[in-house]
Coordinates of C-alpha atoms (C1' of nucleotides) in Angstrom, one line a residue:
Chain A
M1 CA -25.1 19.9 15.0
S2 CA -25.4 16.1 15.3
L3 CA -22.2 14.7 16.7
L4 CA -21.2 11.2 15.8
S5 CA -20.0 8.3 18.0
R6 CA -17.1 6.2 16.9
S7 CA -19.3 3.5 15.5
Q8 CA -21.5 6.0 13.7
L9 CA -18.6 7.7 12.0
A10 CA -17.1 4.3 11.2
E11 CA -20.3 3.2 9.5
K12 CA -20.8 6.4 7.7
V13 CA -17.3 6.4 6.1
N14 CA -17.2 2.6 5.8
V15 CA -14.0 1.9 7.8
N16 CA -13.3 -0.2 10.8
I17 CA -13.8 1.4 14.1
E18 CA -10.3 0.8 15.1
T19 CA -9.0 2.5 12.0
L20 CA -10.3 5.8 13.4
R21 CA -8.3 5.4 16.5
Y22 CA -5.3 4.5 14.4
Y23 CA -5.7 7.6 12.3
E24 CA -6.0 9.6 15.4
R25 CA -2.7 8.1 16.8
R26 CA -1.1 8.9 13.4
G27 CA -2.2 12.5 13.5
L28 CA -4.3 12.1 10.4
I29 CA -7.4 13.2 12.2
P30 CA -7.4 15.6 15.2
E31 CA -8.5 14.4 18.6
P32 CA -12.2 14.9 18.7
Q33 CA -14.0 16.4 21.6
R34 CA -15.1 14.0 24.4
K35 CA -18.2 13.6 26.5
D36 CA -17.6 13.7 30.3
S37 CA -17.4 9.9 30.1
G38 CA -14.5 10.1 27.7
Y39 CA -16.5 9.0 24.7
R40 CA -15.4 10.6 21.5
Q41 CA -17.8 12.9 19.7
Y42 CA -17.0 13.5 16.0
S43 CA -18.3 16.6 14.2
P44 CA -19.5 16.2 10.6
D45 CA -16.2 17.5 9.4
Y46 CA -14.7 14.2 10.2
V47 CA -16.8 12.5 7.6
V48 CA -15.2 14.6 4.9
R49 CA -11.8 14.2 6.3
V50 CA -11.8 10.4 6.5
H51 CA -13.4 10.2 3.1
F52 CA -10.6 12.2 1.7
I53 CA -8.0 9.9 3.4
Q54 CA -9.7 6.9 1.8
K55 CA -9.8 8.5 -1.6
A56 CA -6.2 9.6 -1.5
K57 CA -5.1 6.1 -0.3
A58 CA -6.9 4.5 -3.3
L59 CA -4.9 6.9 -5.5
G60 CA -1.6 5.6 -4.2
F61 CA -0.7 8.2 -1.7
T62 CA 0.8 7.0 1.6
L63 CA -0.6 8.1 4.9
N64 CA 2.4 10.4 5.3
E65 CA 1.7 12.1 2.0
I66 CA -1.9 12.4 2.9
Q67 CA -1.0 14.0 6.2
E68 CA 1.2 16.5 4.2
L69 CA -1.7 17.3 1.9
L70 CA -4.1 17.8 4.8
S71 CA -1.7 20.1 6.6
L72 CA -0.9 22.4 3.7
R73 CA -1.7 25.8 5.1
V74 CA -0.4 29.3 5.5
N75 CA 0.5 30.2 9.0
S76 CA 3.2 31.8 11.1
Q77 CA 5.5 28.9 10.4
T78 CA 4.8 28.4 6.8
S79 CA 4.8 31.2 4.2
C80 CA 2.6 31.5 1.2
D81 CA 5.5 30.7 -1.0
Q82 CA 6.4 27.6 0.8
V83 CA 2.8 26.3 0.6
R84 CA 2.7 27.1 -3.1
E85 CA 5.9 25.3 -3.6
R86 CA 4.7 22.1 -1.9
A87 CA 1.4 22.3 -3.6
E88 CA 3.0 22.6 -7.0
L89 CA 5.0 19.4 -6.3
K90 CA 1.8 17.6 -5.4
L91 CA 0.1 19.0 -8.5
A92 CA 2.9 17.6 -10.6
E93 CA 2.6 14.2 -9.0
M94 CA -1.1 14.2 -9.7
D95 CA -0.6 15.2 -13.3
K96 CA 1.8 12.3 -13.7
K97 CA -0.7 9.9 -12.2
I98 CA -3.4 11.2 -14.5
A99 CA -1.2 10.8 -17.5
D100 CA -0.3 7.2 -16.5
L101 CA -3.9 6.3 -15.9
Q102 CA -4.8 7.7 -19.3
K103 CA -2.1 5.6 -21.0
M104 CA -3.4 2.5 -19.2
K105 CA -6.9 3.4 -20.3
N106 CA -5.8 3.7 -23.9
A107 CA -4.1 0.4 -23.7
L108 CA -7.1 -1.3 -22.3
Q109 CA -9.3 0.3 -24.9
T110 CA -7.0 -0.9 -27.7
L111 CA -7.2 -4.3 -26.2
T112 CA -11.0 -4.5 -26.1
A113 CA -11.2 -2.9 -29.5
S114 CA -9.1 -5.6 -31.1
C115 CA -11.0 -8.2 -29.3
H116 CA -13.4 -9.2 -32.0
S117 CA -10.5 -10.9 -33.7
D118 CA -10.9 -13.8 -31.3
G119 CA -8.6 -16.7 -30.5
P120 CA -5.5 -16.4 -28.4
T121 CA -3.8 -13.1 -28.6
G122 CA -0.1 -12.4 -27.7
E123 CA 1.7 -13.1 -24.5
C124 CA 0.6 -10.0 -22.7
P125 CA -1.8 -7.9 -24.7
I126 CA -2.0 -5.0 -22.3
L127 CA 1.8 -4.5 -22.4
E128 CA 1.8 -4.9 -26.2
A129 CA -0.9 -2.3 -26.4
L130 CA 1.0 0.0 -24.1
E131 CA 4.1 -0.4 -26.2
S132 CA 2.3 0.3 -29.4
E133 CA 1.4 3.7 -27.8
G134 CA 4.9 4.5 -26.7
F135 CA 4.6 3.6 -23.1
T136 CA 7.6 5.0 -21.2
L137 CA 8.5 5.6 -17.6
Chain B
M1 CA 19.1 -9.7 -28.1
S2 CA 20.9 -8.6 -24.9
L3 CA 19.7 -10.6 -22.0
L4 CA 19.9 -9.1 -18.6
S5 CA 21.1 -10.5 -15.2
R6 CA 19.2 -10.0 -12.1
S7 CA 21.2 -7.0 -11.0
Q8 CA 21.1 -5.4 -14.4
L9 CA 17.4 -5.6 -14.6
A10 CA 17.0 -4.4 -11.1
E11 CA 19.2 -1.4 -11.8
K12 CA 17.4 -0.6 -15.1
V13 CA 13.9 -0.5 -13.5
N14 CA 15.2 0.8 -10.2
V15 CA 13.9 -1.9 -7.8
N16 CA 15.7 -4.0 -5.3
I17 CA 17.1 -7.3 -6.6
E18 CA 15.1 -9.3 -4.2
T19 CA 11.9 -7.7 -5.4
L20 CA 12.3 -9.4 -8.7
R21 CA 12.5 -12.8 -7.1
Y22 CA 9.4 -11.8 -5.0
Y23 CA 7.5 -10.8 -8.1
E24 CA 8.5 -14.1 -9.7
R25 CA 7.2 -16.0 -6.6
R26 CA 4.0 -14.0 -6.8
G27 CA 3.5 -14.8 -10.4
L28 CA 3.7 -11.2 -11.5
I29 CA 6.6 -11.9 -13.8
P30 CA 7.1 -15.3 -15.5
E31 CA 10.1 -17.4 -14.7
P32 CA 12.9 -16.2 -17.0
Q33 CA 15.1 -18.6 -18.9
R34 CA 18.2 -19.7 -17.1
K35 CA 21.8 -20.3 -18.0
D36 CA 23.3 -23.7 -17.4
S37 CA 24.5 -22.4 -14.1
G38 CA 21.0 -21.6 -13.1
Y39 CA 21.5 -17.8 -13.4
R40 CA 18.4 -16.0 -14.6
Q41 CA 18.4 -14.2 -17.9
Y42 CA 15.8 -11.6 -18.5
S43 CA 14.7 -10.6 -21.9
P44 CA 14.1 -6.8 -22.6
D45 CA 10.3 -7.5 -22.2
Y46 CA 10.9 -7.8 -18.5
V47 CA 11.9 -4.1 -18.3
V48 CA 8.5 -3.0 -19.6
R49 CA 6.7 -5.4 -17.4
V50 CA 8.3 -4.4 -14.2
H51 CA 7.9 -0.7 -15.1
F52 CA 4.3 -1.3 -15.6
I53 CA 4.0 -3.0 -12.2
Q54 CA 5.7 0.0 -10.5
K55 CA 3.5 2.5 -12.3
A56 CA 0.3 0.6 -11.4
K57 CA 1.4 0.3 -7.8
A58 CA 1.9 4.0 -7.6
L59 CA -1.6 4.4 -8.9
G60 CA -3.0 2.5 -6.0
F61 CA -3.5 -0.9 -7.6
T62 CA -2.6 -3.9 -5.5
L63 CA -0.3 -6.6 -6.8
N64 CA -3.3 -8.9 -7.2
E65 CA -5.1 -6.3 -9.3
I66 CA -2.0 -5.8 -11.4
Q67 CA -1.7 -9.5 -11.9
E68 CA -5.3 -9.4 -13.2
L69 CA -4.5 -6.6 -15.6
L70 CA -1.4 -8.3 -16.9
S71 CA -3.3 -11.5 -17.5
L72 CA -6.2 -10.0 -19.4
R73 CA -6.2 -12.0 -22.6
V74 CA -8.4 -14.0 -24.9
N75 CA -7.7 -17.7 -25.0
S76 CA -9.4 -21.0 -24.9
Q77 CA -10.4 -20.4 -21.3
T78 CA -11.4 -16.8 -21.6
S79 CA -13.8 -15.5 -24.2
C80 CA -13.6 -12.2 -25.9
D81 CA -16.7 -11.1 -24.0
Q82 CA -15.3 -12.0 -20.7
V83 CA -12.1 -10.1 -21.4
R84 CA -14.1 -7.1 -22.5
E85 CA -16.2 -7.3 -19.4
R86 CA -13.2 -7.3 -17.0
A87 CA -11.6 -4.6 -19.0
E88 CA -14.6 -2.3 -18.7
L89 CA -14.6 -2.8 -15.0
K90 CA -10.9 -1.7 -14.9
L91 CA -11.7 1.2 -17.2
A92 CA -14.4 2.4 -14.9
E93 CA -12.0 2.2 -11.9
M94 CA -9.5 4.2 -13.8
D95 CA -12.0 6.8 -14.8
K96 CA -13.0 7.2 -11.1
K97 CA -9.4 7.6 -10.1
I98 CA -8.8 10.2 -12.8
A99 CA -11.9 12.1 -11.7
D100 CA -10.8 12.1 -8.1
L101 CA -7.3 13.2 -9.0
Q102 CA -8.8 16.0 -11.0
K103 CA -10.9 17.1 -8.0
M104 CA -7.9 17.1 -5.7
K105 CA -6.0 19.1 -8.3
N106 CA -8.7 21.7 -8.5
A107 CA -8.7 22.0 -4.7
L108 CA -5.0 22.4 -4.6
Q109 CA -5.2 25.1 -7.3
T110 CA -7.9 26.9 -5.5
L111 CA -5.7 26.8 -2.4
T112 CA -2.6 28.3 -4.1
A113 CA -4.7 30.8 -6.0
S114 CA -6.1 32.2 -2.8
C115 CA -2.7 32.2 -1.3
H116 CA -1.8 35.8 -1.9
S117 CA -4.2 36.7 1.0
D118 CA -1.6 35.7 3.5
G119 CA -1.9 35.0 7.1
P120 CA -3.4 31.9 8.6
T121 CA -6.1 30.3 6.6
G122 CA -8.8 28.0 7.9
E123 CA -8.4 24.7 9.7
C124 CA -7.9 22.6 6.7
P125 CA -7.7 24.6 3.4
I126 CA -7.6 21.6 1.1
L127 CA -10.8 20.1 2.5
E128 CA -12.5 23.5 2.5
A129 CA -11.5 23.9 -1.1
L130 CA -12.7 20.5 -1.9
E131 CA -16.0 21.1 -0.2
S132 CA -16.5 24.4 -2.1
E133 CA -16.2 22.3 -5.3
G134 CA -18.7 19.8 -4.1
F135 CA -16.4 17.0 -3.2
T136 CA -18.3 13.8 -2.6
L137 CA -17.5 10.2 -2.5
Chain C
dG1 C1' 44.2 -20.6 -10.8
dG2 C1' 43.0 -17.6 -7.0
dG3 C1' 40.2 -14.0 -5.3
dA4 C1' 36.6 -10.6 -5.8
dA5 C1' 32.1 -10.1 -7.4
dC6 C1' 27.9 -11.9 -8.5
dA7 C1' 23.9 -15.3 -8.3
dC8 C1' 21.6 -19.3 -6.3
dT9 C1' 18.1 -21.1 -2.6
dG10 C1' 15.8 -20.9 1.7
dT11 C1' 14.3 -18.5 5.4
dA12 C1' 13.9 -14.7 8.6
dC13 C1' 12.9 -10.2 9.3
dC14 C1' 10.8 -5.4 8.4
dA15 C1' 7.5 -1.3 7.8
dC16 C1' 3.0 0.1 6.7
dG17 C1' -1.7 0.1 7.5
dG18 C1' -4.6 -1.6 9.9
dT19 C1' -7.5 -5.1 13.1
dA20 C1' -8.4 -7.8 17.2
dC21 C1' -8.4 -8.7 21.7
dA22 C1' -8.7 -8.1 27.2
dG23 C1' -10.2 -6.0 30.9
dA24 C1' -12.5 -1.9 32.8
dT25 C1' -16.3 1.9 32.4
dT26 C1' -20.3 4.0 30.8
dG27 C1' -25.0 4.0 28.4
dT28 C1' -29.4 2.1 27.5
dT29 C1' -33.5 -0.4 28.0
dA30 C1' -36.7 -3.8 29.9
Chain D
dT1 C1' -31.6 -2.3 38.8
dA2 C1' -30.1 -6.0 36.0
dA3 C1' -28.1 -7.1 31.9
dC4 C1' -26.5 -6.2 27.4
dA5 C1' -24.3 -2.9 24.3
dA6 C1' -21.0 0.6 23.3
dT7 C1' -16.8 2.8 24.5
dC8 C1' -12.5 3.3 26.8
dT9 C1' -7.1 2.1 27.0
dG10 C1' -3.3 -0.6 26.1
dT11 C1' -1.2 -4.1 23.6
dA12 C1' -0.7 -7.9 20.5
dC13 C1' -1.4 -9.6 16.2
dC14 C1' -2.1 -9.8 11.0
dG15 C1' -1.7 -9.3 5.6
dT16 C1' 0.9 -7.0 2.0
dG17 C1' 4.9 -5.9 -0.2
dG18 C1' 9.0 -6.2 0.1
dT19 C1' 14.3 -6.7 2.1
dA20 C1' 18.1 -9.0 4.2
dC21 C1' 20.8 -12.5 5.5
dA22 C1' 23.5 -17.2 5.5
dG23 C1' 25.6 -20.6 3.2
dT24 C1' 26.9 -22.3 -1.3
dG25 C1' 28.0 -22.3 -6.2
dT26 C1' 29.5 -19.6 -10.6
dT27 C1' 32.0 -15.9 -13.4
dC28 C1' 35.3 -12.7 -14.3
dC29 C1' 39.7 -10.9 -14.5
dC30 C1' 44.4 -10.4 -13.3

DNA sequence: GGGAACACTGTACCACGGTACAGATTGTTA
DNA sequence: TAACAATCTGTACCGTGGTACAGTGTTCCC
């Protein structure tokens, strides 16, 4: 079973100890069980959950959005159709992010490819490269 | 030519007027030319540049990282190899982001696909879906 | 040429996402 | 059974990325 203390979980997922308490306050992670002393005991599930939060944050999702993602489920309050609808919205967002990243990647690659022609290049090569690929909002 | 005022640019790229001044202070956008009165006049390049900043922010890059991306260029200070090296680092980051987004997408799709089986699902369907696909850091 | 609308500078304030105490308990180990 | 570490709660503080004035000058339009 192996339950983790606060510092153990913090080390495992590489976040500050206090961040865990903050996430708990924010409702991003559920209140863990406690020992009689009041000490928190985290199940291994928490590792996955906090990892997910960190990942999603790095991808530009806010904590509120992450909370929404984590709570997407069918229950008596939320019908299947509602869940599907929200999920589709999130999926569309993710597709957009992927497409944008792909454009930036292309621009960077164009940049490095043209790099052998040394000497100063234009004002802002990455933007030029993006424009040459039809970068639009 | 059509130079833009602060409010015109702000409207065009859909940011607050003050944000433009903030980006200028931060060095994310160069100081634009001024009229004799001191009023800023933005060339159309600024539209692309601010768009790029907004995009990159939504993808989880910090303003410092964005600044670095925007200043990637070959000049007397920076050799071709150095630029290439930094660009490769950024490319790797972007690949990682894309891969993570793809995993999340798959998990969401798994979630909606299994949705017809209505009634309450597990504690956190998206994490379960991710785990079933071997989600790791 | 007078008033509304806009821009200028400087500075203060704000929300988000943490991070750091202080002071009290509990756990561990020599 | 000390004493040192880890945890508890509450609260205060911090960096990032803006956003909002106040007070003054400029532009536009009737």
